[in-house]
GROMACS .gro file of C-alpha atoms in nm:
model
  366
    1UNK     CA    1  16.566 -19.206   2.074
    2UNK     CA    2  16.591 -19.077   2.430
    3UNK     CA    3  16.315 -18.818   2.463
    4UNK     CA    4  16.359 -18.504   2.674
    5UNK     CA    5  16.065 -18.313   2.522
    6UNK     CA    6  15.767 -18.437   2.725
    7UNK     CA    7  15.595 -18.212   2.981
    8UNK     CA    8  15.444 -18.512   3.160
    9UNK     CA    9  15.670 -18.435   3.455
   10UNK     CA   10  15.520 -18.691   3.694
   11UNK     CA   11  15.492 -18.957   3.426
   12UNK     CA   12  15.112 -18.990   3.448
   13UNK     CA   13  14.959 -19.153   3.138
   14UNK     CA   14  14.604 -19.262   3.230
   15UNK     CA   15  14.552 -19.558   3.000
   16UNK     CA   16  14.185 -19.639   2.942
   17UNK     CA   17  14.203 -19.954   3.154
   18UNK     CA   18  14.314 -19.749   3.455
   19UNK     CA   19  14.006 -19.523   3.441
   20UNK     CA   20  13.646 -19.565   3.549
   21UNK     CA   21  13.448 -19.670   3.241
   22UNK     CA   22  13.212 -19.437   3.057
   23UNK     CA   23  12.916 -19.514   2.832
   24UNK     CA   24  12.951 -19.208   2.611
   25UNK     CA   25  13.210 -18.938   2.553
   26UNK     CA   26  12.970 -18.647   2.588
   27UNK     CA   27  12.614 -18.589   2.702
   28UNK     CA   28  12.549 -18.348   2.415
   29UNK     CA   29  12.442 -18.084   2.665
   30UNK     CA   30  12.642 -17.762   2.722
   31UNK     CA   31  12.779 -17.707   3.070
   32UNK     CA   32  12.555 -17.401   3.105
   33UNK     CA   33  12.255 -17.637   3.114
   34UNK     CA   34  12.393 -17.944   3.293
   35UNK     CA   35  12.737 -18.052   3.410
   36UNK     CA   36  12.878 -18.384   3.289
   37UNK     CA   37  12.875 -18.645   3.568
   38UNK     CA   38  13.173 -18.610   3.799
   39UNK     CA   39  13.283 -18.271   3.669
   40UNK     CA   40  13.187 -18.069   3.976
   41UNK     CA   41  13.348 -18.322   4.212
   42UNK     CA   42  13.680 -18.302   4.025
   43UNK     CA   43  13.661 -17.922   4.024
   44UNK     CA   44  13.610 -17.903   4.399
   45UNK     CA   45  13.893 -18.149   4.466
   46UNK     CA   46  14.120 -17.925   4.261
   47UNK     CA   47  14.005 -17.614   4.447
   48UNK     CA   48  14.091 -17.780   4.776
   49UNK     CA   49  14.429 -17.894   4.647
   50UNK     CA   50  14.516 -17.542   4.530
   51UNK     CA   51  14.392 -17.364   4.842
   52UNK     CA   52  14.090 -17.196   4.682
   53UNK     CA   53  13.721 -17.179   4.776
   54UNK     CA   54  13.576 -17.299   4.448
   55UNK     CA   55  13.674 -17.410   4.099
   56UNK     CA   56  13.519 -17.485   3.762
   57UNK     CA   57  13.653 -17.691   3.472
   58UNK     CA   58  13.703 -17.598   3.108
   59UNK     CA   59  13.821 -17.775   2.798
   60UNK     CA   60  14.145 -17.574   2.787
   61UNK     CA   61  14.314 -17.269   2.935
   62UNK     CA   62  14.232 -17.087   2.610
   63UNK     CA   63  13.859 -17.139   2.671
   64UNK     CA   64  13.891 -17.020   3.031
   65UNK     CA   65  14.110 -16.716   2.963
   66UNK     CA   66  13.893 -16.612   2.668
   67UNK     CA   67  13.584 -16.610   2.887
   68UNK     CA   68  13.750 -16.473   3.199
   69UNK     CA   69  13.892 -16.161   3.035
   70UNK     CA   70  13.569 -16.106   2.844
   71UNK     CA   71  13.381 -16.108   3.174
   72UNK     CA   72  13.636 -15.892   3.359
   73UNK     CA   73  13.623 -15.640   3.072
   74UNK     CA   74  13.262 -15.570   3.176
   75UNK     CA   75  13.311 -15.485   3.543
   76UNK     CA   76  12.999 -15.419   3.754
   77UNK     CA   77  13.169 -15.149   3.958
   78UNK     CA   78  13.498 -14.959   3.909
   79UNK     CA   79  13.685 -14.959   3.582
   80UNK     CA   80  13.980 -15.197   3.561
   81UNK     CA   81  14.329 -15.178   3.418
   82UNK     CA   82  14.529 -15.490   3.338
   83UNK     CA   83  14.896 -15.500   3.439
   84UNK     CA   84  15.061 -15.788   3.256
   85UNK     CA   85  15.395 -15.942   3.348
   86UNK     CA   86  15.614 -15.932   3.036
   87UNK     CA   87  15.690 -16.302   3.079
   88UNK     CA   88  15.326 -16.411   3.057
   89UNK     CA   89  15.255 -16.722   2.847
   90UNK     CA   90  15.107 -16.664   2.497
   91UNK     CA   91  14.763 -16.805   2.584
   92UNK     CA   92  14.738 -16.562   2.875
   93UNK     CA   93  14.830 -16.280   2.638
   94UNK     CA   94  14.556 -16.388   2.395
   95UNK     CA   95  14.301 -16.352   2.672
   96UNK     CA   96  14.439 -16.012   2.766
   97UNK     CA   97  14.421 -15.906   2.401
   98UNK     CA   98  14.049 -15.981   2.404
   99UNK     CA   99  14.002 -15.751   2.702
  100UNK     CA  100  14.210 -15.485   2.528
  101UNK     CA  101  13.995 -15.516   2.216
  102UNK     CA  102  13.691 -15.456   2.439
  103UNK     CA  103  13.842 -15.128   2.557
  104UNK     CA  104  14.031 -15.224   2.875
  105UNK     CA  105  14.364 -15.049   2.928
  106UNK     CA  106  14.661 -15.285   2.935
  107UNK     CA  107  15.002 -15.197   3.077
  108UNK     CA  108  15.306 -15.424   3.076
  109UNK     CA  109  15.580 -15.436   3.336
  110UNK     CA  110  15.919 -15.615   3.330
  111UNK     CA  111  15.906 -15.977   3.437
  112UNK     CA  112  15.887 -16.026   3.815
  113UNK     CA  113  15.966 -15.656   3.872
  114UNK     CA  114  15.755 -15.571   4.176
  115UNK     CA  115  15.886 -15.213   4.203
  116UNK     CA  116  15.788 -15.133   3.845
  117UNK     CA  117  15.442 -15.280   3.903
  118UNK     CA  118  15.394 -15.074   4.219
  119UNK     CA  119  15.485 -14.755   4.035
  120UNK     CA  120  15.237 -14.823   3.756
  121UNK     CA  121  14.952 -14.905   3.991
  122UNK     CA  122  15.014 -14.598   4.206
  123UNK     CA  123  15.029 -14.374   3.899
  124UNK     CA  124  14.685 -14.495   3.793
  125UNK     CA  125  14.533 -14.503   4.142
  126UNK     CA  126  14.422 -14.138   4.118
  127UNK     CA  127  14.190 -14.238   3.835
  128UNK     CA  128  14.012 -14.485   4.060
  129UNK     CA  129  14.085 -14.792   3.848
  130UNK     CA  130  14.094 -15.144   3.990
  131UNK     CA  131  14.419 -15.326   3.908
  132UNK     CA  132  14.421 -15.675   3.758
  133UNK     CA  133  14.774 -15.815   3.770
  134UNK     CA  134  14.838 -16.103   3.528
  135UNK     CA  135  15.136 -16.339   3.548
  136UNK     CA  136  15.254 -16.696   3.513
  137UNK     CA  137  15.298 -16.874   3.844
  138UNK     CA  138  15.631 -17.018   3.730
  139UNK     CA  139  15.855 -16.916   3.441
  140UNK     CA  140  16.031 -17.206   3.268
  141UNK     CA  141  16.258 -16.973   3.072
  142UNK     CA  142  16.413 -16.798   3.375
  143UNK     CA  143  16.347 -17.096   3.604
  144UNK     CA  144  16.188 -16.889   3.882
  145UNK     CA  145  15.847 -16.869   4.051
  146UNK     CA  146  15.658 -16.543   4.032
  147UNK     CA  147  15.672 -16.322   4.345
  148UNK     CA  148  15.310 -16.406   4.422
  149UNK     CA  149  15.302 -16.264   4.777
  150UNK     CA  150  15.452 -15.933   4.659
  151UNK     CA  151  15.210 -15.908   4.368
  152UNK     CA  152  14.923 -15.948   4.614
  153UNK     CA  153  15.066 -15.673   4.831
  154UNK     CA  154  15.053 -15.447   4.524
  155UNK     CA  155  14.686 -15.509   4.441
  156UNK     CA  156  14.525 -15.539   4.785
  157UNK     CA  157  14.529 -15.167   4.879
  158UNK     CA  158  14.330 -15.099   4.561
  159UNK     CA  159  14.079 -15.388   4.578
  160UNK     CA  160  14.254 -15.555   4.284
  161UNK     CA  161  14.295 -15.911   4.163
  162UNK     CA  162  14.595 -16.130   4.090
  163UNK     CA  163  14.538 -16.368   3.796
  164UNK     CA  164  14.788 -16.652   3.757
  165UNK     CA  165  14.845 -16.907   3.485
  166UNK     CA  166  14.956 -17.183   3.719
  167UNK     CA  167  14.994 -17.459   3.461
  168UNK     CA  168  15.362 -17.526   3.525
  169UNK     CA  169  15.342 -17.526   3.904
  170UNK     CA  170  15.026 -17.737   3.946
  171UNK     CA  171  15.126 -18.092   4.032
  172UNK     CA  172  15.490 -17.998   4.098
  173UNK     CA  173  15.513 -17.723   4.361
  174UNK     CA  174  15.335 -17.758   4.694
  175UNK     CA  175  15.325 -17.636   5.050
  176UNK     CA  176  15.608 -17.630   5.306
  177UNK     CA  177  15.913 -17.666   5.078
  178UNK     CA  178  16.233 -17.758   5.263
  179UNK     CA  179  16.583 -17.875   5.164
  180UNK     CA  180  16.491 -18.243   5.160
  181UNK     CA  181  16.153 -18.180   4.995
  182UNK     CA  182  16.245 -17.929   4.729
  183UNK     CA  183  15.904 -17.914   4.562
  184UNK     CA  184  15.707 -17.903   4.885
  185UNK     CA  185  15.413 -18.132   4.959
  186UNK     CA  186  15.088 -18.204   4.779
  187UNK     CA  187  15.147 -18.047   4.437
  188UNK     CA  188  14.886 -17.774   4.487
  189UNK     CA  189  15.078 -17.510   4.291
  190UNK     CA  190  15.188 -17.152   4.341
  191UNK     CA  191  14.955 -17.043   4.622
  192UNK     CA  192  15.050 -17.341   4.835
  193UNK     CA  193  15.418 -17.288   4.752
  194UNK     CA  194  15.402 -16.918   4.842
  195UNK     CA  195  15.201 -16.976   5.159
  196UNK     CA  196  14.936 -16.719   5.067
  197UNK     CA  197  14.566 -16.726   4.992
  198UNK     CA  198  14.270 -16.492   4.972
  199UNK     CA  199  13.964 -16.396   4.770
  200UNK     CA  200  14.173 -16.173   4.545
  201UNK     CA  201  14.355 -16.450   4.356
  202UNK     CA  202  14.232 -16.634   4.046
  203UNK     CA  203  14.424 -16.921   3.890
  204UNK     CA  204  14.380 -17.077   3.547
  205UNK     CA  205  14.572 -17.403   3.516
  206UNK     CA  206  14.597 -17.683   3.267
  207UNK     CA  207  14.635 -18.034   3.407
  208UNK     CA  208  14.812 -18.143   3.088
  209UNK     CA  209  15.161 -18.111   3.233
  210UNK     CA  210  15.206 -18.223   3.593
  211UNK     CA  211  14.890 -18.436   3.593
  212UNK     CA  212  14.892 -18.545   3.228
  213UNK     CA  213  14.526 -18.463   3.153
  214UNK     CA  214  14.413 -18.224   2.874
  215UNK     CA  215  14.164 -18.029   3.084
  216UNK     CA  216  14.182 -17.691   3.258
  217UNK     CA  217  14.058 -17.546   3.585
  218UNK     CA  218  13.968 -17.193   3.698
  219UNK     CA  219  14.006 -17.160   4.076
  220UNK     CA  220  13.933 -16.872   4.310
  221UNK     CA  221  13.672 -16.728   4.542
  222UNK     CA  222  13.311 -16.844   4.526
  223UNK     CA  223  13.165 -16.516   4.403
  224UNK     CA  224  13.391 -16.483   4.099
  225UNK     CA  225  13.363 -16.849   4.003
  226UNK     CA  226  12.983 -16.832   4.023
  227UNK     CA  227  12.983 -16.517   3.812
  228UNK     CA  228  13.208 -16.691   3.559
  229UNK     CA  229  12.972 -16.988   3.541
  230UNK     CA  230  12.673 -16.757   3.491
  231UNK     CA  231  12.831 -16.537   3.223
  232UNK     CA  232  13.066 -16.777   3.042
  233UNK     CA  233  13.013 -16.791   2.667
  234UNK     CA  234  13.213 -17.108   2.607
  235UNK     CA  235  12.995 -17.294   2.859
  236UNK     CA  236  12.706 -17.214   2.624
  237UNK     CA  237  12.861 -17.243   2.279
  238UNK     CA  238  13.139 -17.504   2.325
  239UNK     CA  239  13.132 -17.866   2.433
  240UNK     CA  240  13.229 -17.932   2.795
  241UNK     CA  241  13.520 -18.161   2.882
  242UNK     CA  242  13.448 -18.520   2.778
  243UNK     CA  243  13.363 -18.789   3.031
  244UNK     CA  244  13.686 -18.969   2.942
  245UNK     CA  245  13.892 -18.663   3.030
  246UNK     CA  246  13.697 -18.602   3.350
  247UNK     CA  247  13.767 -18.962   3.456
  248UNK     CA  248  14.135 -18.913   3.370
  249UNK     CA  249  14.144 -18.602   3.592
  250UNK     CA  250  13.983 -18.803   3.871
  251UNK     CA  251  14.248 -19.072   3.826
  252UNK     CA  252  14.526 -18.809   3.830
  253UNK     CA  253  14.401 -18.667   4.159
  254UNK     CA  254  14.383 -19.016   4.311
  255UNK     CA  255  14.737 -19.090   4.193
  256UNK     CA  256  14.860 -18.760   4.330
  257UNK     CA  257  14.700 -18.828   4.668
  258UNK     CA  258  14.851 -19.175   4.694
  259UNK     CA  259  15.186 -19.142   4.518
  260UNK     CA  260  15.238 -18.777   4.426
  261UNK     CA  261  15.493 -18.688   4.692
  262UNK     CA  262  15.702 -18.996   4.611
  263UNK     CA  263  15.692 -18.908   4.241
  264UNK     CA  264  15.801 -18.552   4.314
  265UNK     CA  265  16.088 -18.677   4.527
  266UNK     CA  266  16.204 -18.904   4.245
  267UNK     CA  267  16.175 -18.615   3.998
  268UNK     CA  268  16.382 -18.385   4.221
  269UNK     CA  269  16.651 -18.652   4.250
  270UNK     CA  270  16.670 -18.690   3.871
  271UNK     CA  271  16.691 -18.313   3.818
  272UNK     CA  272  16.963 -18.289   4.086
  273UNK     CA  273  17.157 -18.566   3.913
  274UNK     CA  274  17.131 -18.385   3.581
  275UNK     CA  275  17.253 -18.056   3.728
  276UNK     CA  276  17.538 -18.222   3.918
  277UNK     CA  277  17.656 -18.408   3.609
  278UNK     CA  278  17.643 -18.084   3.410
  279UNK     CA  279  17.850 -17.906   3.671
  280UNK     CA  280  18.117 -18.177   3.660
  281UNK     CA  281  18.131 -18.134   3.283
  282UNK     CA  282  18.183 -17.759   3.320
  283UNK     CA  283  17.832 -17.678   3.197
  284UNK     CA  284  17.525 -17.526   3.363
  285UNK     CA  285  17.152 -17.477   3.319
  286UNK     CA  286  16.882 -17.246   3.448
  287UNK     CA  287  16.572 -17.387   3.612
  288UNK     CA  288  16.682 -17.460   3.966
  289UNK     CA  289  16.524 -17.793   4.058
  290UNK     CA  290  16.229 -17.748   3.822
  291UNK     CA  291  16.214 -18.027   3.559
  292UNK     CA  292  16.264 -17.783   3.269
  293UNK     CA  293  16.643 -17.741   3.246
  294UNK     CA  294  16.766 -17.484   2.994
  295UNK     CA  295  17.134 -17.491   2.904
  296UNK     CA  296  17.333 -17.177   2.955
  297UNK     CA  297  17.483 -17.044   2.629
  298UNK     CA  298  17.789 -17.238   2.516
  299UNK     CA  299  18.040 -17.024   2.325
  300UNK     CA  300  18.186 -17.321   2.137
  301UNK     CA  301  17.860 -17.420   1.965
  302UNK     CA  302  17.531 -17.251   1.877
  303UNK     CA  303  17.200 -17.393   2.000
  304UNK     CA  304  17.070 -17.505   1.660
  305UNK     CA  305  17.384 -17.703   1.585
  306UNK     CA  306  17.385 -17.851   1.934
  307UNK     CA  307  17.021 -17.957   1.898
  308UNK     CA  308  17.092 -18.128   1.565
  309UNK     CA  309  17.400 -18.309   1.689
  310UNK     CA  310  17.219 -18.435   1.998
  311UNK     CA  311  16.945 -18.569   1.772
  312UNK     CA  312  17.207 -18.759   1.573
  313UNK     CA  313  17.324 -18.909   1.901
  314UNK     CA  314  16.971 -19.020   1.988
  315UNK     CA  315  16.894 -18.739   2.236
  316UNK     CA  316  16.577 -18.541   2.162
  317UNK     CA  317  16.562 -18.196   2.327
  318UNK     CA  318  16.355 -17.881   2.290
  319UNK     CA  319  16.494 -17.601   2.074
  320UNK     CA  320  16.318 -17.287   2.197
  321UNK     CA  321  16.337 -16.912   2.225
  322UNK     CA  322  16.523 -16.785   2.528
  323UNK     CA  323  16.469 -16.461   2.715
  324UNK     CA  324  16.605 -16.297   2.401
  325UNK     CA  325  16.385 -16.424   2.117
  326UNK     CA  326  16.672 -16.383   1.871
  327UNK     CA  327  16.885 -16.626   2.072
  328UNK     CA  328  16.757 -16.986   2.070
  329UNK     CA  329  16.840 -17.222   2.352
  330UNK     CA  330  16.819 -17.591   2.438
  331UNK     CA  331  16.598 -17.732   2.713
  332UNK     CA  332  16.591 -18.080   2.864
  333UNK     CA  333  16.248 -18.171   3.005
  334UNK     CA  334  16.295 -18.432   3.275
  335UNK     CA  335  16.018 -18.666   3.391
  336UNK     CA  336  15.984 -18.952   3.636
  337UNK     CA  337  15.984 -19.188   3.337
  338UNK     CA  338  16.354 -19.117   3.294
  339UNK     CA  339  16.611 -19.327   3.475
  340UNK     CA  340  16.946 -19.227   3.627
  341UNK     CA  341  17.105 -19.405   3.331
  342UNK     CA  342  16.903 -19.186   3.090
  343UNK     CA  343  17.031 -18.875   3.266
  344UNK     CA  344  17.390 -18.996   3.248
  345UNK     CA  345  17.360 -19.085   2.881
  346UNK     CA  346  17.218 -18.741   2.798
  347UNK     CA  347  17.496 -18.554   2.980
  348UNK     CA  348  17.761 -18.783   2.830
  349UNK     CA  349  17.633 -18.707   2.481
  350UNK     CA  350  17.619 -18.337   2.556
  351UNK     CA  351  17.973 -18.342   2.693
  352UNK     CA  352  18.110 -18.518   2.387
  353UNK     CA  353  17.938 -18.274   2.152
  354UNK     CA  354  18.061 -17.967   2.338
  355UNK     CA  355  18.390 -18.063   2.498
  356UNK     CA  356  18.531 -18.367   2.323
  357UNK     CA  357  18.537 -18.518   1.978
  358UNK     CA  358  18.191 -18.538   1.823
  359UNK     CA  359  18.297 -18.768   1.540
  360UNK     CA  360  18.457 -19.008   1.786
  361UNK     CA  361  18.132 -19.037   1.982
  362UNK     CA  362  17.938 -19.101   1.660
  363UNK     CA  363  18.179 -19.385   1.589
  364UNK     CA  364  18.100 -19.542   1.924
  365UNK     CA  365  18.446 -19.496   2.082
  366UNK     CA  366  18.373 -19.352   2.425
   0.00000   0.00000   0.00000
């Protein structure tokens, strides 16, 4: 089976023999009392990579968002209102729902619609509220980065904050993108890609995709990160990341420093090959050069049937909801573990299912 369902875009696996050894998985002490060895060093390396002053680690983005919105729902100064991009990832929405349950007003705006966001913020400005804009850094469904710089322009006149889930972009997008370096350099994520920074941005990111490590990081300015560490409930009541995972994150950062740009170049070449082969077959996909490639609707065959027939041909893809939740779609997730031959085989199978004779391909007559 040729697998196009993995989000390990850079192919990082972190086998135990590649990591620094550990004597125990956990110290048994919550992070509120003492940090596991190496945790703060990894956090600060991530902050530097992302272009932030400070960072702190959590077991998952759910832990971090749960705490973050609980803390922001108890502001020390002006009241806040949350403005949530309609395309926000479910885990982000769960954090926002906690804030809403604690009495914070939540307003949604159409995905990436800066004008709509501006109107909402200005309407509420007379009430003296502080805007918190919440969005994903990159949308894998529409295949586009969020307009981070424009979102910041919306919140800055009102002393607001921009809160990004940067899970998809971290490890893939970086600074100074150019035609020959489509993803940019370094893999620092959306702030680096957008060329912006400032104390009014917070980012919650999982390393489980680009860097292949099930751990999360909250990055931003020193004051907010320190407040988070002081008031976090999960740092008191939940176990911190294990030593094994911290060592894996350390290994991922070392690999990114030494080989990350070469891996991203290889990934971009594979994605370009996939898109070019699709175009020659008369097909297309959204996603640009991002490794999540979602097929445009194909009138001749519905997505569920296409997914099943590709499985029968040994091609495993992701059947997912599209922009319209009533219309499923097919995504190919491309990683550096794929080869040019894998890409060709996948597009050949897709072409035979859609354009040519499916039963002939099954019979092996190509």
